Amino acid sequence: MSDILWTSAPPTWSNANGSFGKPTLLRFDNDNFMDDFMSMLANQPERLPEYKAQPETWQRPMNAPSPVKALPAQLRAIQLRRAGVFGALATNALATLEVDAEIEDLPLKLYQPSHMRYYMVTASLVCRQVGMPDRSISTGAQEKASFVVRRLMLKNPAAFPVGVTPPEPAAAPEKYEEYAFVDGAWQKAVDIHLLAPGEEQHPFFAMNYLQTDGYRRRLFGGLVPTGKRDAYLGAVEKTVQVAALPGSGGAAEAELDPRLDMQARRVFFGPWQQLIDTSDDLLNRLAEDAAGDNNSSQRQELTKVRLRLQETSWYLMLDFADFLAEHLPNVLKSLEGTPASLTTKESALVTALNGTKLYKDSPIDIALRLDEQFGVAPLQSLGAALGKIRAFRQKLETADVAYDGSGRGVTWPNFIFPLVDVSKSNLLSGAPQPFLTIAERAPFTAGAESASDELDSLRQVVLDAIPVETAVRLPAVPLAAQTPLKVNEIGWFVIRCVFERPNCFPIPESLLSDSSEPFQIAGFFDPDAPARPIRIPLPMDTSPAGLRKFDKNTAFMVSDMLCGQVQRARGMGLGDLIRSVLPFPLHKDLDISNEPCEDNGLTIGMICSLSIPIITICAFLMLMIIVNLLDIVFRWSAFFVLCFPIPKFSAKESA
């Protein structure tokens, strides 16, 4: 397409200064930016350079262009005729723009709509002819114009260790390379002048306007997606699978979908590790406050913790059994006692699960330690528990009270198998540690030195047993589990305009413009970002006489279970909450029962209608209290609030 050319916006041609072929970035500072843009093109298009984006901060903002004067069509035509052939009326806007010397050296940083900043990329598609007429786009031939956002990455990041700031792309473009955004990931652009297959494209819209010389032009514009900053900076690097070369030993061995690993962590192994950490913290705290073996308050707290650990263990094992039923059905059948054909790795998993014992102690010690609290017999292995847990799904799913150890299988399962346990013998030991459900003498414990190693080893045995090729639908990998591409680098981006002719034979063609000026995208909490003005009026008359006038029309639907919890919470005071976290002898447990709301033996829920103005006042006061409390840690009170007096702003008129 040597006869077609992307250029900057025509009103900037007289002051291009080497950016003739680059898209022009425009900056707007209000939510009516589209109206301002259209009004400027319709009335004074020669003023477009005044909107060109420049480096700015909230302390030194860019000078906003003066409002555009709307002119009647006839008066505009008269002025254009008086302007002459080459637009003597046009103002050399770029030459008159003043840039602060301190700001000029800063990088171009684009802020987000939440900062009340909007940016548009503009360009013109012209023919390489005298006068550079606009190139028409044939929609019938499926031609289209768009733009792409590309990330600039250092070619050799090792050359800039920690503490060494790399040069900016504008100063050293040869040290950077472009990455295209493909399927939510960054992929190195093989040819920066070609559109990458599947690359994300953003739409252009076309605007026609009349130049000062009376010539009608078309300008393409598009909104820069600054709101996608987190998606861009958090994206991973996309790897392209390459077939094995002849003689290289064949194709690479297929690997298990990493989403299976994340699902196993999320469903079972991650919560199990959290139980271990929570129990460890509890034991260490109680050990510091221990007052002897006969500390009744301490024993009561241990009792509650053990019951809660067992209840959580049931639900985790139920979810893990469902995981096995979906991905390793034969393994679960074997655990449930149904004959099934197992592979070698599946057999190893069954052995590992059956070898995951409750404690290192003898079965008699286990029974004595658990029966004193739970009143039902414990199972001896994780495999046995997984084989029985699904039979109690209905009981677990319909339980509406916390486990208190008194169900005997009526409300809860008729067996116990805590994944983590605590008891007096834990507490009285020299170095208190929770009793872990371990895999003693199981094949996967070799080299395990901690609870995390034990769990990782067991998880690996589970993953090894899952077939690589599976047709089961899997959830997406959580964002927190994705490793961003070079997180230690500042995000530099450029924009290129794209013109496509898909019906061009024999090879479909695409024309990319030169790259725009490199820019960064500011984060939501960027210290240089301007703050959007927000005004929240609070109720003026906060006396009972004034608050009673507000309508209570915000309803909360409360179930019978939540109703009971709310009623118990309403009976607690600040002193109760403080004493619940104090050490012995000041410690006092919260009196929390398990019963839902009832009325004459019938469980009931509630619908509560609240006053939003009162809620707003409470939120404001709680904010001030919490900020003052946490000032001990953050020392931020001097930077939090700035108040100005408002004379005669009274809630009530004086008598």
XYZ file of C-alpha atoms in Angstrom:
655
model
C 0.000 0.000 0.000
C 2.715 2.435 -1.005
C 0.097 4.872 -2.328
C -1.579 5.291 1.090
C -0.205 7.067 4.149
C -1.190 7.591 7.781
C -0.461 11.142 8.978
C -1.033 13.184 12.089
C -4.134 15.366 12.346
C -4.057 17.880 9.439
C -4.316 20.970 11.703
C -0.900 19.986 13.140
C 0.894 19.655 9.798
C 2.367 23.154 9.857
C 4.055 22.353 13.204
C 4.707 18.632 12.794
C 8.377 18.867 13.831
C 9.175 15.304 12.806
C 5.820 13.867 13.880
C 4.066 14.169 10.529
C 3.412 10.420 10.310
C 2.588 9.913 13.988
C -0.899 9.839 15.507
C -1.786 12.903 17.561
C -2.865 12.442 21.191
C -5.431 14.965 22.414
C -6.210 15.661 26.065
C -9.564 16.725 27.560
C -10.333 17.559 31.184
C -14.100 17.192 31.500
C -16.796 14.594 30.992
C -18.228 16.479 27.999
C -15.080 15.930 25.973
C -16.918 14.580 22.924
C -19.074 17.708 22.745
C -15.957 19.863 23.039
C -14.174 17.863 20.349
C -17.071 18.038 17.893
C -17.622 21.740 18.578
C -13.948 22.480 17.986
C -13.915 20.624 14.649
C -17.139 22.258 13.523
C -16.174 25.828 14.402
C -12.417 26.225 14.872
C -10.548 23.100 13.703
C -7.341 25.106 13.483
C -7.310 25.104 17.296
C -6.879 21.322 17.516
C -3.142 21.613 18.400
C -4.144 23.397 21.616
C -5.542 20.077 22.869
C -2.370 18.093 22.216
C -1.435 16.043 25.292
C 1.527 17.305 27.294
C 3.204 16.156 30.520
C 1.283 17.440 33.524
C 0.662 16.827 37.223
C -2.173 17.892 39.498
C 0.076 20.620 40.898
C 1.062 21.870 37.445
C -1.842 21.037 35.143
C -1.824 21.671 31.443
C -3.428 24.958 30.448
C -6.969 24.230 29.326
C -7.898 25.710 25.932
C -10.383 28.552 26.021
C -13.964 27.627 25.108
C -14.707 27.346 21.413
C -17.128 29.948 20.085
C -19.923 28.434 18.060
C -20.489 30.401 14.853
C -23.501 30.334 12.539
C -22.844 28.465 9.318
C -23.140 31.554 7.121
C -20.769 33.587 9.296
C -18.306 30.696 9.310
C -18.440 30.540 5.496
C -17.789 34.282 5.230
C -14.765 34.017 7.506
C -13.397 31.119 5.477
C -13.699 33.116 2.250
C -11.922 36.044 3.860
C -9.196 33.754 5.138
C -7.812 33.158 1.671
C -6.553 30.050 -0.006
C -4.210 28.758 2.700
C -6.124 29.767 5.765
C -4.709 33.061 6.970
C -7.259 32.883 9.768
C -5.610 29.769 11.196
C -3.676 30.258 14.403
C -0.270 28.761 14.898
C -1.476 27.122 18.097
C 1.501 24.860 18.695
C 3.934 27.723 18.504
C 2.045 29.631 21.202
C 1.679 26.739 23.654
C 3.700 27.350 26.787
C 5.147 24.368 28.621
C 6.638 24.687 32.103
C 10.359 23.923 31.991
C 10.054 21.590 34.977
C 7.122 19.756 33.402
C 8.686 19.503 29.956
C 11.282 17.005 31.205
C 8.650 14.706 32.717
C 7.395 11.663 30.801
C 4.048 11.890 29.078
C 1.626 10.252 31.486
C -2.004 9.665 30.574
C -4.472 9.704 33.441
C -7.692 7.754 33.782
C -11.336 8.851 33.475
C -11.568 8.603 37.272
C -9.083 11.507 37.325
C -11.368 13.385 34.908
C -8.944 13.070 32.036
C -9.811 11.696 28.623
C -7.459 11.149 25.713
C -8.193 10.713 22.035
C -5.872 9.477 19.338
C -6.388 11.248 16.015
C -4.919 10.652 12.578
C -5.688 11.088 8.907
C -5.539 8.486 6.133
C -4.424 10.156 2.894
C -3.216 9.302 -0.586
C 0.367 9.988 -1.632
C -0.636 12.651 -4.134
C -0.303 16.388 -4.454
C -2.497 17.937 -1.794
C -2.717 14.604 0.053
C -6.441 14.009 -0.399
C -8.272 11.771 2.052
C -8.283 8.072 1.242
C -11.852 6.788 1.148
C -12.652 3.547 2.958
C -14.775 1.008 1.116
C -16.970 -0.727 3.641
C -18.294 -2.949 0.859
C -14.776 -4.318 0.437
C -14.595 -4.773 4.232
C -11.918 -2.129 4.598
C -11.672 -0.660 8.075
C -9.560 1.645 10.213
C -8.631 1.040 13.846
C -5.725 1.482 16.234
C -3.671 -0.791 18.469
C -1.923 -0.230 21.792
C 1.529 -1.758 22.080
C 3.857 -2.070 25.020
C 7.529 -1.130 24.864
C 9.833 -3.556 26.659
C 13.578 -3.343 27.178
C 15.517 -5.598 24.843
C 18.145 -6.271 27.494
C 16.722 -5.629 30.979
C 19.781 -7.266 32.555
C 21.788 -4.216 31.497
C 19.805 -2.135 33.986
C 20.022 -3.741 37.444
C 18.136 -2.508 40.472
C 18.993 1.124 41.122
C 19.860 1.893 37.497
C 17.118 3.782 35.664
C 16.848 2.853 31.988
C 16.515 5.656 29.449
C 13.090 6.644 28.228
C 11.944 5.223 24.884
C 11.904 8.664 23.282
C 15.590 9.154 24.142
C 16.778 5.627 23.280
C 14.227 3.869 21.057
C 16.825 1.305 19.964
C 16.830 -0.203 23.472
C 13.141 -1.115 23.324
C 10.992 -3.533 21.363
C 7.242 -3.650 20.799
C 4.841 -6.222 22.196
C 1.347 -6.730 20.802
C -1.653 -7.443 23.034
C -3.014 -10.808 21.846
C -5.722 -12.765 23.686
C -5.128 -10.893 26.931
C -1.343 -11.413 26.901
C 1.705 -9.635 25.509
C 3.336 -11.215 22.488
C 6.515 -9.913 20.899
C 5.772 -8.239 17.565
C 7.731 -10.070 14.884
C 7.358 -7.089 12.541
C 6.317 -3.808 14.148
C 4.847 -2.624 10.831
C 2.451 -5.581 10.600
C -0.674 -6.388 12.568
C -0.097 -9.440 14.767
C -2.647 -12.268 14.288
C -5.390 -11.830 16.879
C -4.022 -8.499 18.111
C -6.491 -6.394 20.071
C -7.845 -3.522 17.961
C -9.737 -0.453 19.108
C -12.344 1.273 16.939
C -11.962 4.543 15.110
C -14.769 6.947 14.259
C -14.603 9.415 11.377
C -15.367 13.140 11.630
C -15.617 15.528 8.692
C -14.726 19.186 9.112
C -14.053 22.268 7.015
C -10.537 23.682 6.967
C -9.830 27.400 6.877
C -8.981 27.073 3.181
C -12.475 25.765 2.481
C -11.281 22.209 1.852
C -13.269 19.460 3.563
C -11.224 16.918 5.482
C -11.905 13.685 7.348
C -10.284 12.959 10.698
C -10.192 9.587 12.457
C -10.464 9.576 16.221
C -10.593 6.993 18.987
C -10.681 6.974 22.774
C -7.407 5.807 24.340
C -8.277 2.921 26.739
C -6.482 4.276 29.804
C -8.959 2.393 31.998
C -7.302 -0.882 30.932
C -4.021 -0.016 32.626
C -4.262 -2.814 35.185
C -5.135 -5.327 32.468
C -2.158 -4.201 30.405
C 0.383 -4.148 33.226
C -0.927 -7.356 34.765
C -0.921 -9.353 31.530
C 1.454 -12.257 31.113
C 3.771 -12.964 28.215
C 2.196 -15.063 25.501
C 4.338 -17.949 24.295
C 3.975 -19.304 20.795
C 4.085 -23.094 20.459
C 6.603 -24.149 17.820
C 6.567 -27.619 16.299
C 9.588 -29.796 16.929
C 12.220 -29.848 14.212
C 13.050 -33.096 12.401
C 15.576 -35.110 14.343
C 14.905 -33.256 17.585
C 13.163 -36.198 19.202
C 9.605 -35.363 18.249
C 7.157 -32.877 19.713
C 7.548 -31.624 23.236
C 5.799 -33.620 25.911
C 2.316 -32.347 26.631
C 1.838 -30.660 29.979
C -1.106 -30.594 32.333
C -3.364 -27.574 32.100
C -2.145 -25.164 34.826
C -5.759 -24.332 35.646
C -6.083 -27.784 37.217
C -3.306 -26.935 39.630
C -4.999 -23.671 40.549
C -8.332 -25.427 41.018
C -6.749 -27.993 43.344
C -5.140 -25.206 45.351
C -8.333 -23.193 45.533
C -10.661 -26.071 46.412
C -8.634 -28.035 48.958
C -4.924 -27.488 49.478
C -4.986 -23.707 49.883
C -7.725 -23.727 52.568
C -5.951 -26.654 54.279
C -2.785 -24.575 54.539
C -4.827 -21.683 55.939
C -6.197 -23.963 58.660
C -2.653 -24.948 59.609
C -1.490 -21.327 59.789
C -4.524 -20.257 61.824
C -4.074 -23.112 64.298
C -0.388 -22.380 64.663
C -1.068 -18.717 65.464
C -3.720 -19.694 68.002
C -1.456 -22.129 69.822
C 1.376 -19.637 70.008
C -0.954 -17.017 71.443
C -2.411 -19.380 74.015
C 1.037 -20.644 74.989
C 2.110 -17.110 75.842
C -1.000 -16.645 77.992
C -0.982 -20.119 79.549
C -1.681 -20.245 83.274
C -1.532 -24.001 83.779
C -3.292 -27.189 82.828
C -6.468 -26.285 84.708
C -7.140 -23.057 82.874
C -10.857 -23.477 82.148
C -11.080 -20.430 79.883
C -8.241 -21.776 77.790
C -9.822 -25.202 77.514
C -13.111 -23.653 76.410
C -11.401 -21.743 73.645
C -9.559 -24.872 72.511
C -12.884 -26.710 72.440
C -14.466 -24.114 70.182
C -11.462 -24.108 67.886
C -11.432 -27.909 67.566
C -15.125 -27.973 66.684
C -14.653 -25.252 64.085
C -11.662 -27.037 62.562
C -13.631 -30.266 62.235
C -16.606 -28.519 60.639
C -14.369 -26.795 58.098
C -12.557 -30.081 57.400
C -15.839 -31.771 56.437
C -16.634 -29.106 53.856
C -13.101 -29.134 52.438
C -13.163 -32.916 52.071
C -16.564 -32.724 50.363
C -15.192 -30.251 47.807
C -12.084 -32.366 47.289
C -14.208 -35.484 46.763
C -16.147 -33.584 44.082
C -12.820 -32.612 42.511
C -11.800 -36.276 42.386
C -15.195 -37.293 40.992
C -14.746 -34.840 38.142
C -11.102 -35.425 37.264
C -10.236 -38.831 38.784
C -13.519 -40.769 39.044
C -11.852 -44.182 39.317
C -9.791 -43.013 42.283
C -12.914 -41.896 44.134
C -14.710 -45.152 43.297
C -11.805 -47.084 44.765
C -11.916 -44.995 47.938
C -15.675 -45.560 48.202
C -15.183 -49.328 47.946
C -16.311 -49.823 44.344
C -13.931 -51.911 42.187
C -12.293 -49.762 39.516
C -9.444 -50.104 37.058
C -6.593 -47.813 38.103
C -3.499 -46.643 36.318
C -0.126 -46.767 38.027
C -0.319 -43.109 39.019
C -3.909 -43.459 40.205
C -2.895 -46.408 42.369
C -0.087 -44.305 43.820
C -2.618 -41.599 44.668
C -4.936 -44.081 46.403
C -1.981 -45.352 48.422
C -1.008 -41.800 49.330
C -4.528 -40.848 50.450
C -4.896 -44.011 52.508
C -1.463 -43.352 53.990
C -2.449 -39.863 55.082
C -3.035 -40.589 58.756
C -4.599 -38.501 61.468
C -1.593 -38.416 63.811
C 1.685 -40.179 64.290
C 0.251 -41.690 67.490
C -1.342 -45.098 67.867
C -5.067 -45.542 67.046
C -5.851 -45.879 70.765
C -4.272 -42.511 71.530
C -6.182 -40.991 68.635
C -9.506 -42.314 69.895
C -8.895 -41.087 73.434
C -7.812 -37.673 72.253
C -10.797 -37.188 69.948
C -13.602 -39.006 71.773
C -13.174 -36.735 74.758
C -14.369 -33.881 72.585
C -16.361 -35.083 69.604
C -18.130 -38.173 70.911
C -17.909 -40.061 67.598
C -15.274 -42.390 66.229
C -12.490 -40.974 64.081
C -11.471 -42.466 60.766
C -7.864 -43.457 60.341
C -7.009 -41.998 56.928
C -7.908 -39.243 54.525
C -8.802 -41.839 51.906
C -11.414 -43.392 54.205
C -12.898 -39.977 54.970
C -13.108 -39.051 51.276
C -14.836 -42.358 50.602
C -17.619 -41.590 53.087
C -18.024 -37.823 52.950
C -20.280 -37.583 49.880
C -22.957 -39.663 51.614
C -23.457 -36.748 54.012
C -23.753 -34.017 51.373
C -27.397 -33.266 52.174
C -26.692 -32.850 55.889
C -23.730 -30.587 55.291
C -25.489 -28.432 52.703
C -28.594 -27.928 54.865
C -26.835 -27.311 58.193
C -27.972 -23.966 59.581
C -26.095 -23.963 62.889
C -22.457 -24.308 63.830
C -21.117 -27.730 64.799
C -21.116 -28.128 68.578
C -20.073 -31.780 68.861
C -23.513 -33.035 69.873
C -25.005 -34.235 66.579
C -23.874 -37.870 66.799
C -24.440 -38.183 63.057
C -28.005 -36.863 63.072
C -27.210 -33.338 61.863
C -23.596 -33.907 60.944
C -21.513 -36.813 59.551
C -21.118 -39.788 61.888
C -17.329 -39.700 61.698
C -14.621 -37.169 62.359
C -11.377 -36.537 60.556
C -9.908 -33.095 61.296
C -7.332 -31.972 58.774
C -5.768 -29.942 61.599
C -6.326 -30.360 65.331
C -5.290 -28.656 68.560
C -5.472 -29.937 72.133
C -4.010 -29.505 75.604
C -1.022 -31.661 74.763
C -0.236 -29.232 71.957
C -0.372 -26.306 74.285
C 1.688 -27.818 77.096
C 4.510 -28.911 74.819
C 7.672 -26.883 74.733
C 7.108 -25.675 71.165
C 3.353 -25.842 70.524
C 2.447 -26.985 67.034
C -0.919 -28.084 65.648
C -1.521 -31.782 65.103
C -1.370 -32.207 61.350
C -3.023 -34.825 59.271
C 0.207 -36.220 57.872
C 1.197 -38.874 55.382
C 3.431 -41.024 57.531
C 5.581 -43.454 55.535
C 3.697 -42.509 52.353
C 5.828 -42.396 49.204
C 5.374 -38.683 48.634
C 6.798 -37.473 51.957
C 10.438 -37.908 51.018
C 12.238 -34.640 51.609
C 9.264 -32.914 53.209
C 10.425 -30.676 56.018
C 7.288 -28.703 56.851
C 3.527 -28.772 56.579
C 3.702 -26.792 53.340
C 6.086 -29.349 51.861
C 3.753 -32.166 52.898
C 0.783 -30.511 51.215
C 2.760 -29.653 48.085
C 3.928 -33.259 47.816
C 0.394 -34.605 48.134
C -0.916 -32.064 45.643
C 1.737 -33.104 43.138
C 0.692 -36.750 43.446
C -2.887 -35.694 42.708
C -1.843 -33.693 39.639
C 0.380 -36.495 38.348
C -2.586 -38.864 38.375
C -4.823 -36.581 36.272
C -4.690 -37.337 32.523
C -3.079 -34.586 30.471
C -5.862 -34.654 27.895
C -9.150 -33.873 29.588
C -12.466 -32.652 28.213
C -13.639 -31.210 31.521
C -14.396 -27.501 31.459
C -12.111 -25.543 33.747
C -12.456 -22.100 35.332
C -10.097 -19.336 34.317
C -6.841 -18.917 36.193
C -7.396 -16.305 38.950
C -5.813 -12.949 38.266
C -3.754 -13.156 41.454
C -2.155 -16.392 40.209
C -0.980 -14.889 36.922
C 2.592 -13.625 36.795
C 2.713 -10.209 35.104
C 5.257 -9.630 32.366
C 8.299 -7.901 33.893
C 6.495 -6.317 36.809
C 9.575 -4.315 37.839
C 9.522 -2.234 34.652
C 7.592 0.974 34.086
C 4.822 0.489 31.582
C 5.618 2.346 28.374
C 3.110 2.260 25.526
C 2.681 3.531 21.994
C -0.265 3.632 19.611
C -0.270 2.719 15.951
C -3.128 3.313 13.519
C -4.216 0.388 11.335
C -5.832 0.307 7.894
C -6.934 -3.131 6.688
C -7.856 -4.410 3.232
C -8.825 -8.062 3.841
C -10.015 -8.643 0.264
C -6.719 -7.613 -1.260
C -5.320 -10.575 -3.232
C -3.170 -12.574 -3.205
C -2.197 -11.458 0.331
C -4.475 -9.409 2.623
C -2.769 -6.148 3.437
C -2.681 -3.950 6.503
C -1.041 -0.552 6.831
C 0.277 0.573 10.202
C 1.230 4.135 10.997
C 4.342 5.284 12.761
C 4.186 4.901 16.513
C 2.806 7.723 18.598
C 4.806 9.503 21.243
C 5.648 6.978 24.013
C 3.488 7.406 27.087
C 2.733 5.881 30.457
C -0.709 5.214 31.931
C -1.181 6.451 35.473
C -2.603 4.190 38.129
C -5.687 5.027 40.132
C -3.572 6.161 43.112
C -0.809 7.852 41.143
C 0.537 10.741 43.272
C 0.728 12.999 40.198
C -2.868 12.325 39.150
C -5.489 15.047 39.514
C -8.352 14.265 41.874
C -11.872 14.299 40.505
C -13.927 16.760 42.559
C -16.559 14.885 44.562
C -19.017 16.548 46.915
C -21.049 14.434 49.337
C -23.654 16.464 51.225
C -24.433 15.119 54.689
C -27.765 15.717 56.441
C -27.839 19.219 57.876
C -30.223 18.806 60.796
C -28.854 15.839 62.749
C -31.060 16.333 65.778
C -33.881 13.856 66.492
C -36.278 16.461 65.166
C -34.486 16.477 61.841
C -33.533 12.805 61.489
C -37.087 11.598 62.105
C -38.202 13.283 58.879
C -36.124 11.070 56.587
C -37.860 8.183 54.874
C -36.630 4.673 55.658
C -36.917 3.129 52.220
C -33.757 1.010 51.958
C -34.668 -2.595 52.714
C -32.378 -5.462 53.718
C -33.628 -9.026 53.337
C -32.364 -11.050 56.318
C -32.617 -14.852 56.498
C -33.465 -16.666 59.727
C -29.806 -17.635 60.230
C -28.505 -14.115 59.664
C -31.344 -12.785 61.802
C -30.085 -14.779 64.782
C -26.540 -13.581 64.191
C -27.693 -9.955 63.973
C -29.707 -10.245 67.173
C -26.673 -11.628 69.006
C -24.435 -8.905 67.604
C -26.860 -6.190 68.740
C -26.464 -7.396 72.319
C -22.693 -6.963 72.269
C -20.914 -3.865 73.419
C -17.497 -2.415 72.730
C -16.273 -3.828 76.026
C -17.310 -7.337 74.990
C -15.366 -7.038 71.743
C -12.264 -5.737 73.516
C -12.287 -8.441 76.193
C -12.657 -11.154 73.542
C -9.165 -10.355 72.238
C -7.443 -9.620 75.552
C -5.174 -12.257 77.176
C -5.968 -14.166 80.357
C -7.214 -13.198 82.961
C -9.024 -10.309 81.210
C -10.180 -12.523 78.358
C -13.886 -13.285 78.080
C -15.402 -15.227 75.190
C -18.294 -13.766 73.289
C -21.593 -15.407 74.163
C -22.582 -16.699 70.730
C -25.341 -19.246 70.337
C -26.365 -21.051 67.179
C -30.122 -20.547 67.123
C -31.845 -18.662 64.288
C -34.687 -16.222 64.905
C -37.912 -17.896 66.022
C -41.490 -16.855 66.717
C -43.672 -19.396 68.526
C -41.438 -22.212 67.315
C -41.444 -21.000 63.698
C -38.122 -19.855 62.257
C -38.481 -16.447 60.672
C -36.438 -14.026 58.642
C -36.778 -10.266 58.573
C -36.973 -7.354 56.194
C -35.321 -4.300 57.734
C -35.940 -0.803 56.404
C -33.108 1.613 57.174
C -32.483 5.322 56.877
C -29.703 6.053 54.398
C -28.918 9.528 55.848
C -28.235 8.001 59.276
C -26.095 5.277 57.671
C -24.097 7.980 55.885
C -23.465 9.846 59.134
C -22.338 6.634 60.846
C -19.984 5.830 57.975
C -18.464 9.311 58.172
C -17.948 9.123 61.944
C -16.505 5.596 61.763
C -14.115 6.795 59.084
C -12.824 9.564 61.338
C -12.478 7.187 64.300
C -10.610 4.518 62.336
C -8.286 7.060 60.732
C -7.358 8.439 64.151
C -6.820 4.958 65.583
C -4.590 3.826 62.729
C -2.600 7.039 62.873
C -0.470 5.214 65.444
C 0.758 2.980 62.623
C 0.640 5.145 59.500
C 1.113 8.671 60.939
C -1.172 10.073 58.278
C -3.442 12.460 60.183
C -1.582 15.517 58.877
C -2.323 14.518 55.278
C -5.875 13.242 55.623
C -8.275 16.150 55.838
C -8.388 19.862 55.106
C -11.434 21.775 56.314
C -12.577 25.300 55.438
C -15.098 27.345 57.414
C -18.433 28.172 55.771
C -20.072 31.206 57.392
C -23.790 31.027 58.177
C -24.101 27.370 57.132
C -26.456 26.431 59.967
C -28.651 23.398 60.409
C -31.466 25.415 61.934
C -32.492 29.007 61.798
C -31.813 30.927 64.969
C -34.841 31.850 67.010
